[in-house]
Coordinates of C-alpha atoms and ligand atoms in Angstrom, one line a residue:
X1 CA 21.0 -4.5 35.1
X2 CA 23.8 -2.5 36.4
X3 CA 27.7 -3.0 35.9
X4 CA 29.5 -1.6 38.7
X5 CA 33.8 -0.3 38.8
X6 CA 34.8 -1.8 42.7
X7 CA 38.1 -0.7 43.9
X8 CA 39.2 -3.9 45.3
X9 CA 40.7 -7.2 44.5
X10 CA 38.5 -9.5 43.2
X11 CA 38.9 -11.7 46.1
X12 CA 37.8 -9.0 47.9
X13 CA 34.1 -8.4 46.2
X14 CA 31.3 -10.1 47.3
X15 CA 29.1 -11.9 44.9
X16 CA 26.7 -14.4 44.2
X17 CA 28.7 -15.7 41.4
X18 CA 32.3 -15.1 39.4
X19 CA 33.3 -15.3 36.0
X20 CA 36.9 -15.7 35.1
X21 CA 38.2 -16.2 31.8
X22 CA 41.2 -18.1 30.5
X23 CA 43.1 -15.9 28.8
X24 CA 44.7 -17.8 25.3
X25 CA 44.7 -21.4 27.1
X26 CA 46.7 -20.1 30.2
X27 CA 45.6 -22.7 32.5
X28 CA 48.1 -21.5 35.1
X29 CA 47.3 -17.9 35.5
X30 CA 46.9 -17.2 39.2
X31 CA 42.9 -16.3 38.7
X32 CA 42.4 -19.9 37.3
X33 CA 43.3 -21.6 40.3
X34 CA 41.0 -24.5 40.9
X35 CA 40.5 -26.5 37.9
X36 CA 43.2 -28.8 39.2
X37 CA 44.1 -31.7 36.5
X38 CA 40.8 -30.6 34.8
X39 CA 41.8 -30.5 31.3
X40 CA 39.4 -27.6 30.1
X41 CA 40.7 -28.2 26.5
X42 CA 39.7 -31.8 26.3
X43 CA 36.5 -30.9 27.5
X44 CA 33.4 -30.6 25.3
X45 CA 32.1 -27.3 26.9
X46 CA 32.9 -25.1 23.9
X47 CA 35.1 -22.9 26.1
X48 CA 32.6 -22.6 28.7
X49 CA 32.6 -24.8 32.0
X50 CA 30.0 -23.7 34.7
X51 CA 30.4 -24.4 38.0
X52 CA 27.7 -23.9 40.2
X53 CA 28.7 -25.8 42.9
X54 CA 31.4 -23.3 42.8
X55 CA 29.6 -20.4 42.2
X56 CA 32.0 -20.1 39.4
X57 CA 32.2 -20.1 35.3
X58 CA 35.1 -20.4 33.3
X59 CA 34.9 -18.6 30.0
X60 CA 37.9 -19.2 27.3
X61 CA 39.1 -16.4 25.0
X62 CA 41.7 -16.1 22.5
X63 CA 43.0 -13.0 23.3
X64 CA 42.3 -10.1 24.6
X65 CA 40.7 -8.3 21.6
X66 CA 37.8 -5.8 22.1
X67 CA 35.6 -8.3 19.9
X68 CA 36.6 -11.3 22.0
X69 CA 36.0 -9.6 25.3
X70 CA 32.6 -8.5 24.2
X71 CA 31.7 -12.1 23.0
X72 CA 33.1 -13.8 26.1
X73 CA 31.1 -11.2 28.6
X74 CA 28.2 -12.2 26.9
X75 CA 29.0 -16.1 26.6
X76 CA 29.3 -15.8 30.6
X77 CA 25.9 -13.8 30.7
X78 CA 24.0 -16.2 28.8
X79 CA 25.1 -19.8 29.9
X80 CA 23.8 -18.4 34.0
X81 CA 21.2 -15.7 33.3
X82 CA 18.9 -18.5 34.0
X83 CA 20.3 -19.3 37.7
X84 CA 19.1 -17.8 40.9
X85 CA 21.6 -15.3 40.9
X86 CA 21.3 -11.5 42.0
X87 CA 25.3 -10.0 42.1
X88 CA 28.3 -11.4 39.4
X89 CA 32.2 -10.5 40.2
X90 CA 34.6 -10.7 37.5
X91 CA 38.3 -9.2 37.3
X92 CA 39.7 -6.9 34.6
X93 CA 41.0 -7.9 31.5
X94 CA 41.8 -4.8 29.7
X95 CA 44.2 -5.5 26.4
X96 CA 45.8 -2.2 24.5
X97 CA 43.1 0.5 25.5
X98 CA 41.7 0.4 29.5
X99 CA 38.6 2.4 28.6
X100 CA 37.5 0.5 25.2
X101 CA 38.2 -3.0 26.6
X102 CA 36.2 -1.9 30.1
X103 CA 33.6 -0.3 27.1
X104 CA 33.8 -4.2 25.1
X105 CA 33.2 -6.0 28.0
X106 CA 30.5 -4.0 29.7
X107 CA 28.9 -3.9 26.3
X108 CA 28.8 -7.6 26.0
X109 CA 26.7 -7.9 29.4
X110 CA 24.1 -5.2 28.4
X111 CA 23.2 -6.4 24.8
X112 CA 23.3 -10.1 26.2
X113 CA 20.3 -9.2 28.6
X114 CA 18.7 -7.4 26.2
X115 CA 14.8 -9.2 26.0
X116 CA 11.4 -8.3 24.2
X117 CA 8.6 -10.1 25.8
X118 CA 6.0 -7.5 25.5
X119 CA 3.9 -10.2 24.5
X120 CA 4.6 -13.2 26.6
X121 CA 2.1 -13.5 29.2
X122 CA 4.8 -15.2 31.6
X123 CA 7.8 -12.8 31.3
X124 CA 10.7 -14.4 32.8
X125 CA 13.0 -11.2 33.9
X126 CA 16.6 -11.2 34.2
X127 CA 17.4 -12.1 37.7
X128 CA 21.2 -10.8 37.6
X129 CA 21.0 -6.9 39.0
X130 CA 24.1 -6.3 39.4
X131 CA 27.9 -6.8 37.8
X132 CA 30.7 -6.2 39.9
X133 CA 34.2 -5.4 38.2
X134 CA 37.4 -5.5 40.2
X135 CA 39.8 -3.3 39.2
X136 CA 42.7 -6.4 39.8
X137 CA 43.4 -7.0 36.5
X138 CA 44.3 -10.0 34.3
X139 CA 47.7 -9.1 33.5
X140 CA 48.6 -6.9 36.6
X141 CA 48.1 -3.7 34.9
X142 CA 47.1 -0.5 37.3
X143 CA 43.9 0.3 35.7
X144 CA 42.8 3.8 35.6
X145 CA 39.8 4.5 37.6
X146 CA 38.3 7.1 35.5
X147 CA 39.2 5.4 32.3
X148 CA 37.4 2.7 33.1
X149 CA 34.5 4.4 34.6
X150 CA 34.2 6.0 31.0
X151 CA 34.2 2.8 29.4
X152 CA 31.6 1.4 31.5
X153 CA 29.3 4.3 31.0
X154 CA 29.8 4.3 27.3
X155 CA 28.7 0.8 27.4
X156 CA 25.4 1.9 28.7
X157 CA 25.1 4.3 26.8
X158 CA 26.3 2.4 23.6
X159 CA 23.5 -0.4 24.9
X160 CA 20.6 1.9 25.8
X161 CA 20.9 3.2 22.4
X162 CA 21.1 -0.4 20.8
X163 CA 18.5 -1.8 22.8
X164 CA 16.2 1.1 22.3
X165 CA 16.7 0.5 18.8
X166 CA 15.6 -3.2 19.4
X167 CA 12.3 -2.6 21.1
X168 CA 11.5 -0.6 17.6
X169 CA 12.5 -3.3 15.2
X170 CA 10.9 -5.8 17.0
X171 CA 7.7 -4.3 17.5
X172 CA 4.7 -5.7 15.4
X173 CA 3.4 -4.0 12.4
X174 CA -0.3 -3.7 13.9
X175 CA 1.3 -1.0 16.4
X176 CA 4.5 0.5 14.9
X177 CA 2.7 2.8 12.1
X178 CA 4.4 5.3 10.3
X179 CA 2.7 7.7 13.1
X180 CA 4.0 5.6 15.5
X181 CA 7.4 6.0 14.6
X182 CA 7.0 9.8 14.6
X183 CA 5.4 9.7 18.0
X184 CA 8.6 8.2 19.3
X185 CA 10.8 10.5 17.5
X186 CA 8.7 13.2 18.8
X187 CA 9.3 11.3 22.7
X188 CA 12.6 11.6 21.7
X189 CA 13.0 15.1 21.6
X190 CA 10.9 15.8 24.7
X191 CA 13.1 13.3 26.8
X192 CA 16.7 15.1 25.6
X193 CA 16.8 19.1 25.8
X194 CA 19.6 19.0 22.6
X195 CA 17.2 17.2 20.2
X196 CA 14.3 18.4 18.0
X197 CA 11.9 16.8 16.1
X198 CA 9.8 17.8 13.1
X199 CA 6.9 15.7 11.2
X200 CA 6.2 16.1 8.0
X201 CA 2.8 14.4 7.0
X202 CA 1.7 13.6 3.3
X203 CA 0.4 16.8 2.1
X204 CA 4.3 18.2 2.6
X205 CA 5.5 15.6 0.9
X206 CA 2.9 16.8 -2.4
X207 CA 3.9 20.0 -2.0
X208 CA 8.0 18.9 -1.9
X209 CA 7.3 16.2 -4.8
X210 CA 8.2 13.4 -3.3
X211 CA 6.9 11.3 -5.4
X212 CA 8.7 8.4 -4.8
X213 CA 7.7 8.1 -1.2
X214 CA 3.9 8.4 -2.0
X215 CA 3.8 6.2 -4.5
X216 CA 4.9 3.6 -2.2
X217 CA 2.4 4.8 0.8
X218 CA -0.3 4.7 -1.5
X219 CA -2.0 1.1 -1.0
X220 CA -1.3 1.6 2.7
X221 CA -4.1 2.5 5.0
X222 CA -1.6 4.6 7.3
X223 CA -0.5 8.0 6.1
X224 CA 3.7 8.1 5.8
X225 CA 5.6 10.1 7.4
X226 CA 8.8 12.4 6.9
X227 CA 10.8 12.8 10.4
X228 CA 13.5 14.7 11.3
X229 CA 15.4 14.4 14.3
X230 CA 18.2 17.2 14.9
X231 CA 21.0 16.3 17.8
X232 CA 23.0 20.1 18.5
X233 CA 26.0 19.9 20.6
X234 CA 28.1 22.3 22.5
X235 CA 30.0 22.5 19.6
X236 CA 30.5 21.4 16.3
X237 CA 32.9 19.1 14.5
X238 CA 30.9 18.9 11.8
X239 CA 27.2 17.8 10.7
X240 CA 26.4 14.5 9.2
X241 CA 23.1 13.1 8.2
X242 CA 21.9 9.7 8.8
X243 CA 18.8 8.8 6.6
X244 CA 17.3 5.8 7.4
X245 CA 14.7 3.0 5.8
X246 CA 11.6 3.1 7.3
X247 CA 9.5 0.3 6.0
X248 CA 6.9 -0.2 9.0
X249 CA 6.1 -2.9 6.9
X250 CA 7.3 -4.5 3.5
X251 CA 4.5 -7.1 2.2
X252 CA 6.5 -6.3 -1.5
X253 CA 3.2 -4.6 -2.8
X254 CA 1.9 -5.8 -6.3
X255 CA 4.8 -7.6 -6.8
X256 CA 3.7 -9.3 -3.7
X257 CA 6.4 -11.2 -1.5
X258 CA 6.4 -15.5 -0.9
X259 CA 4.8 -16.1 2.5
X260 CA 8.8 -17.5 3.7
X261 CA 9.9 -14.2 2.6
X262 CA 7.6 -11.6 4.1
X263 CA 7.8 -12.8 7.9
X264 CA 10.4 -10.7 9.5
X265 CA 9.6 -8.0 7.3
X266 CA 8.4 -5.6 10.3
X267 CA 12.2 -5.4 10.9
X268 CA 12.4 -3.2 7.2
X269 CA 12.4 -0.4 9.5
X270 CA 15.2 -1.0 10.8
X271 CA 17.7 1.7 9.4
X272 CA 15.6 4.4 10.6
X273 CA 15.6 2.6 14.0
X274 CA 19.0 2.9 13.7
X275 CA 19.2 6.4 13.2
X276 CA 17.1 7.3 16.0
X277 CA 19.2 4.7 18.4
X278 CA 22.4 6.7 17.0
X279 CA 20.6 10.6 17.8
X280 CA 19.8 9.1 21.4
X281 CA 23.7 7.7 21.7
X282 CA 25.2 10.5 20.2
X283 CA 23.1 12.9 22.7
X284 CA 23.6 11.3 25.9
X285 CA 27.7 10.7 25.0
X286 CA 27.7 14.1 24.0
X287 CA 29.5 14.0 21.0
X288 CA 31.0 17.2 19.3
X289 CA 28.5 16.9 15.5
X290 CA 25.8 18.1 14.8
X291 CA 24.1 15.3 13.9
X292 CA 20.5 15.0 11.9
X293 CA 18.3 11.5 11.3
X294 CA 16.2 12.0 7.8
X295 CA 13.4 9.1 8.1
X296 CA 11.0 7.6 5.6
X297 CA 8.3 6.4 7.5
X298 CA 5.9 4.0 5.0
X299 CA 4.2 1.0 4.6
X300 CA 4.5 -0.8 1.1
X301 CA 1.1 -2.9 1.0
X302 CA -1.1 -4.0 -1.9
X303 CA -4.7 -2.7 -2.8
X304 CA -6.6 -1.1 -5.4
X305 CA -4.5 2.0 -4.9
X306 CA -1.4 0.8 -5.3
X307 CA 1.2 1.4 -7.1
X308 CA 2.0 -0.9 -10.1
X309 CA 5.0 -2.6 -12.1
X310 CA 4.9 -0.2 -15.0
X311 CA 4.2 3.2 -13.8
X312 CA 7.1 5.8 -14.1
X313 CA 7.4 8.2 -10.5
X314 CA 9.1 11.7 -11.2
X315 CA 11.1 12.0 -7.9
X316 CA 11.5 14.7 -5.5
X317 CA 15.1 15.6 -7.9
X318 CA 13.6 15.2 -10.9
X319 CA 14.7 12.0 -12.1
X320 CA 12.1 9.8 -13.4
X321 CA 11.9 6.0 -12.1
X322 CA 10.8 3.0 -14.0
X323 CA 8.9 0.9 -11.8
X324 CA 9.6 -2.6 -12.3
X325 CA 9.1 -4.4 -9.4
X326 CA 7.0 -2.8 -6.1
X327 CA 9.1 -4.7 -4.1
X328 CA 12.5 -2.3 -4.3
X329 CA 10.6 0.2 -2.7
X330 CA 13.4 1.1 -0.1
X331 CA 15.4 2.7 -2.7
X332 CA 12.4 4.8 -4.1
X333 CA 11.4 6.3 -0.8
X334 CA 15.2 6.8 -0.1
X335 CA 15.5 8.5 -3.4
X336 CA 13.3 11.1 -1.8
X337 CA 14.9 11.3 1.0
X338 CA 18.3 11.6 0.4
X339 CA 17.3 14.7 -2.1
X340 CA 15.7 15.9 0.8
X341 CA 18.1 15.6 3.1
X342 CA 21.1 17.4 0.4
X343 CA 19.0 20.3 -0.1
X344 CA 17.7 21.0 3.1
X345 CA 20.9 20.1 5.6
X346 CA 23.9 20.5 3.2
X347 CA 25.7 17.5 5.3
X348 CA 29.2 16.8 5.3
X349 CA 28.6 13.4 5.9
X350 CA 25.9 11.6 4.9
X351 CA 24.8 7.7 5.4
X352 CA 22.2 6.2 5.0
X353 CA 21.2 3.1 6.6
X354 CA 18.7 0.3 4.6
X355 CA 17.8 -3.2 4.5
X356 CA 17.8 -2.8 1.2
X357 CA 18.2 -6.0 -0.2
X358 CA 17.9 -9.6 -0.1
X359 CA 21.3 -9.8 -2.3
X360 CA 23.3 -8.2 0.4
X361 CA 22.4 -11.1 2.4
X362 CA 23.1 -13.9 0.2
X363 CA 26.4 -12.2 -0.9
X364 CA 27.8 -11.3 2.5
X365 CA 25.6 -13.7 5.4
X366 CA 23.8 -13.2 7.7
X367 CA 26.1 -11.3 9.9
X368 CA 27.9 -8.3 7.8
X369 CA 26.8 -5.0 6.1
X370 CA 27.6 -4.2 3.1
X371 CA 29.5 -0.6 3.1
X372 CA 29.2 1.4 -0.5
X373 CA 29.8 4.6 -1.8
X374 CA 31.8 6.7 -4.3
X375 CA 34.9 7.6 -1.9
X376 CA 37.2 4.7 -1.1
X377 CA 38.9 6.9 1.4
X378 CA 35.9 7.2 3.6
X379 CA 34.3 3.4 2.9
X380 CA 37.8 2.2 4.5
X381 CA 38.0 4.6 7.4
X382 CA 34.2 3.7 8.1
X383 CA 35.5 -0.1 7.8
X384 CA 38.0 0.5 10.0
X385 CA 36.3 2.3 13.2
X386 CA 33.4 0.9 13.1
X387 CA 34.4 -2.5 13.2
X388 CA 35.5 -1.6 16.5
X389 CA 32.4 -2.5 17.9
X390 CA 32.2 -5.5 16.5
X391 CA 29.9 -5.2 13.6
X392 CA 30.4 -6.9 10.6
X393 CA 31.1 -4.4 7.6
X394 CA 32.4 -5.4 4.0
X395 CA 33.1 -2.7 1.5
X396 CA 31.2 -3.2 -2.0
X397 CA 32.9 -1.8 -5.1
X398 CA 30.5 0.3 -7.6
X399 CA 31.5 -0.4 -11.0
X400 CA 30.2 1.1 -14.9
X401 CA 29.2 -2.5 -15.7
X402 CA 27.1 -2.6 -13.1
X403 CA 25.6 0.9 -13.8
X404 CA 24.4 -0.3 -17.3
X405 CA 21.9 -3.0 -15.8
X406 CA 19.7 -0.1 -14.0
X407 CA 19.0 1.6 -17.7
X408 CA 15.5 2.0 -18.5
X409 CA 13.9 1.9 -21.7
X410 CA 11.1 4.6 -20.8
X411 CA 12.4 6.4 -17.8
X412 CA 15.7 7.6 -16.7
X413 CA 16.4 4.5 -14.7
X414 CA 14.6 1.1 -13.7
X415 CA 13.9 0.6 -10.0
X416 CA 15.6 -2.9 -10.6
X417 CA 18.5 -4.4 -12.3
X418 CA 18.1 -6.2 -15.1
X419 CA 20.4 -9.1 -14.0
X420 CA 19.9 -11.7 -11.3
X421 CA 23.6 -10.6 -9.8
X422 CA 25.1 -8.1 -8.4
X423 CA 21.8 -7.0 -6.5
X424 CA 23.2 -5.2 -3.6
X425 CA 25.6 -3.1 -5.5
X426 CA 23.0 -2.2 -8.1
X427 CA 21.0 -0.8 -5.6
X428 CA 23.6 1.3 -4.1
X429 CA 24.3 2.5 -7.7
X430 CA 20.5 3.2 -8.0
X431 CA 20.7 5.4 -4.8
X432 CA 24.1 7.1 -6.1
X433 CA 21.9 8.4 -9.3
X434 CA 20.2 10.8 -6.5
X435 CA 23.7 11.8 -4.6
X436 CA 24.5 15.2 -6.2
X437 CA 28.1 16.0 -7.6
X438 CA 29.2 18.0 -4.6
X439 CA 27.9 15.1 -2.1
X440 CA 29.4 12.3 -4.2
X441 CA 32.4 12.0 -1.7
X442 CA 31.0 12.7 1.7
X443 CA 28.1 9.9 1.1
X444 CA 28.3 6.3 2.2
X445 CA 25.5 3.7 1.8
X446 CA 25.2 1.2 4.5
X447 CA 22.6 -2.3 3.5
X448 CA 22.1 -3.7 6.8
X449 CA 19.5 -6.3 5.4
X450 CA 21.6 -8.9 6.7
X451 CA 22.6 -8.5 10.4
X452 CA 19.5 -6.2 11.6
X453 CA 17.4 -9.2 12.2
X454 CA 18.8 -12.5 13.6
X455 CA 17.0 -15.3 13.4
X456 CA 19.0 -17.5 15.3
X457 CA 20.7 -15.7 18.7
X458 CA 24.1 -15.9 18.6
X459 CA 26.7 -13.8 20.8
X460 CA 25.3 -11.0 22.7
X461 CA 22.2 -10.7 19.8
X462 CA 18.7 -12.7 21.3
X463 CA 17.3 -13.7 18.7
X464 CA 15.3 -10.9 17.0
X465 CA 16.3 -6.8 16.2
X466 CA 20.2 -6.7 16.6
X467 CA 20.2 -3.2 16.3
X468 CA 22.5 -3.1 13.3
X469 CA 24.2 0.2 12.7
X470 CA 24.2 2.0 16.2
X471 CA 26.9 0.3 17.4
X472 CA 29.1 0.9 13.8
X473 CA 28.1 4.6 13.7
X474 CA 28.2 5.6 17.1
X475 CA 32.2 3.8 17.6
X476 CA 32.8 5.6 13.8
X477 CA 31.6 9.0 15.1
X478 CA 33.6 8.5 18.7
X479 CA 37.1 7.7 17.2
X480 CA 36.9 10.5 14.4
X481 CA 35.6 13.1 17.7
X482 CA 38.8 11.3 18.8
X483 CA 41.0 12.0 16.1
X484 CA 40.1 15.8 16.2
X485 CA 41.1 16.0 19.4
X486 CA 44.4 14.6 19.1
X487 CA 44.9 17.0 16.1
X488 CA 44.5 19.9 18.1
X489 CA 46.3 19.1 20.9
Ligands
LIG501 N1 13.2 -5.2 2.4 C1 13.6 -5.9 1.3 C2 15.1 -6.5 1.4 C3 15.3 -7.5 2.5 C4 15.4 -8.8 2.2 C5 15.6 -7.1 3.8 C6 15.7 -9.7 3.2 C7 15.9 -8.0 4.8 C8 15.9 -9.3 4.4 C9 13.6 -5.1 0.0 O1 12.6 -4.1 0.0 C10 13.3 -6.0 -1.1 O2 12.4 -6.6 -1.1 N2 14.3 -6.0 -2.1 C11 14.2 -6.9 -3.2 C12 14.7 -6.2 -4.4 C13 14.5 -6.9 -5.7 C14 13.0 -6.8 -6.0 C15 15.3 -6.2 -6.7 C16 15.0 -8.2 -2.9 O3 16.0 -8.0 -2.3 O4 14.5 -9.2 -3.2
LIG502 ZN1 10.8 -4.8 -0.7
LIG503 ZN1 12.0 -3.3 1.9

């Protein structure tokens, strides 16, 4: 699907179809001009009243927020993606910023037709090719042409990026290996002439000690992977570090999972996705960092092989791990990774990206990330941009309390807490334990257990991978490349 910027009023635009939105209950704006004494407030339509007779929907918002456009766009999208519809008109309605709301609303029509029926023998395409967007806008404004253009091509880039994410999470376990994942990194870097990609296979991770990481691969029949992307730009802001969880697949291992609880859980690679959505994004918007994804590519199965409740791993940084339950495996294999990625990239900023843990969810929903780190400073200004896109993000406070409960009686620390609350924090407090002094500031820890994977669609998310994380980093990484700019102008 294509969204196109028409220079023309919207009267103007042929289309199969229009959507018009009712701007904070403003029945009487001229664009809403044939609902008569319809009283679209009465009406039980939940803000949306489709017309087809009139080859018109009506879509009401609050305001003209980025969030709400985006949501709106892809209210419209999904109550006629089922008609027999080719072309769809719809004015501007750009709020504070021309390019971000063109960017929100654009966005909201992309992730909406996002689908993943690879396996559906009967795949029902989207039959809407094209949007149309006048440039007459809601409250009169002249809108910029090449402003908006921007924002529409951000959207697609912002969506390719997300949705490329998607068809990652939401492949099946039988085909998305740990190799599989570094083919598509590897794809990666052959498609864009400013990434690189190297795999390292198990015997470098023996030779590097990263014992962590094996010990979970070990029960698995498919060997894991280290990859590394590397994104270079024209020139350099700075150079962050994503490291993201790659669980191809988490059965829990020994401590084996409930059957309720382990469907779904080919989406536990879903921070490394992320990552590799976020090298794509950042490549094709060009963005002034050099930017690296470190992923741990693994499966965490059970067998004689495996690893056991009980055994103590010496990690890549030394620090030796009790092992008390298989099943908080992400934080082992990050363990490694983050060493890894310290040593060997010296970032400036580092995240790394995990569906870490079931507690996140319970704590926070369904819908929001939990955001932790050591530097209050940067968890707020992360909060702050990257809610722009209209992910959900919640800071998490570490405290020494909390610390206490990952003490081990035999090792330096105990993969799990000893308490029943407080899971998600402990975890980030486990992975803080391999954050070295001089990284302690620049690191954030994002749990994305929550939103990654919906299970019931809602908004512009099908239900399935949301792709959780691109859209936070990649609106976090634009306003800062933003913010430079300004300073040096
Ligand atoms: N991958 C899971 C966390 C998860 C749960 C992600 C639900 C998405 C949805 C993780 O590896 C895990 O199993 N964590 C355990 C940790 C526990 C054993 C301390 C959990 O959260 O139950
Ligand atoms: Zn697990
Ligand atoms: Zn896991």
């Amino acid at each position: 699907m294509n969204v196109e910027l028409i220079d023309k009023k919207i009267a103007d635009i042929l289309a199969d179809y229009e959507i018009i939105f009712i701007v904070d209950k403003n029945l009487s704006h001229r664009f809403v001009d044939d609902l008569g004494e319809f009283d679209f407030y009465s009406y039980k339509g939940d803000g949306v009243l489709n017309l087809p007779s009139k080859r018109r929907i009506y879509v009401g918002i609050k305001n003209l927020d980025l969030n709400s456009l985006r949501l709106a766009s892809a209210t419209a999208f999904n109550a006629i993606k089922e008609l027999n519809i080719k072309s769809v008109k719809i004015a501007s309605y750009s709020g504070d910023c021309v390019k971000m709301s063109f960017e929100a609303i654009v966005e909201g029509f992309l992730l909406a037709s996002y689908k993943f029926n690879k396996y559906k023998s009967e795949k029902k395409e989207n039959k809407i090719e094209k949007i149309l967007i006048s440039t007459e806008d809601y409250n009169s404004k002249k809108i910029a042409l090449d402003e908006a253009q921007i924002g529409i091509d951000h959207a697609h880039i912002i969506a390719e990026a997300t949705n490329f994410t998607r068809d990652i999470v939401n492949e099946i376990p039988e085909i998305y290996t740990p190799q599989k994942m570094a083919e598509d990194a590897k794809n990666l870097s052959l498609s864009y002439a400013n990434i690189e990609c190297a795999i390292h296979d198990e015997n470098y991770l023996k030779s590097q000690n990263m014992n962590a990481f094996l010990a979970v691969n070990k029960a698995s029949i498919h060997p894991p992977r280290l990859i590394h992307l590397k994104y270079t730009p024209k020139q350099s802001i700075k150079r962050v570090v994503f490291v993201g969880k790659g669980l191809t697949y988490d059965s829990g291992g020994l401590s084996l999972k409930p059957a309720d609880y382990m469907l779904t859980m080919k989406s536990d690679k879903s921070g490394a996705a992320a990552a590799m959505g976020i090298i794509m994004g950042a490549a094709k918007m060009e963005l002034p960092f050099e930017i690296h994804a470190v992923l741990g590519a693994t499966e965490n199965m059970i067998g004689g092989n495996a690893y056991k409740p009980d055994d103590v791993l010496i990690t890549r940084s030394g620090v030796s791990v009790e092992v008390k339950n298989t099943d908080a495996e992400g934080r082992l294999v990050l363990a490694d990774c983050l060493d890894w990625a310290q040593s060997e990239l010296d970032p400036e900023l580092l995240i790394d990206m995990a569906t870490l843990t079931g507690a996140c969810v319970v704590g926070l929903g369904e819908y929001t990330s939990g955001v932790m780190g050591n530097s209050y400073e940067l968890q707020s200004e992360f909060k702050n941009y990257a809610s722009r896109s209209g992910e959900y993000l919640t800071v998490l406070e570490f405290n020494d309390h909390l610390k206490e409960l990952i003490k081990s009686d035999i090792a330096d620390i105990s993969n799990i807490s000893s308490s029943r609350y407080g899971g998600a924090i402990t975890a980030g407090i486990f992975l803080d334990k391999f954050i070295k002094d001089e990284y302690k500031d620049r690191w954030l820890h994002l749990d994305i257990a929550g939103p990654a994977y919906v299970n019931k669609a809602w908004g512009y998310n099908p239900a399935g991978a949301s792709g959780a994380g691109v859209r936070a980093c990649l609106y976090y990484l634009q306003k800062l490349a933003r913010n430079h700019q300004k300073g040096q102008n």
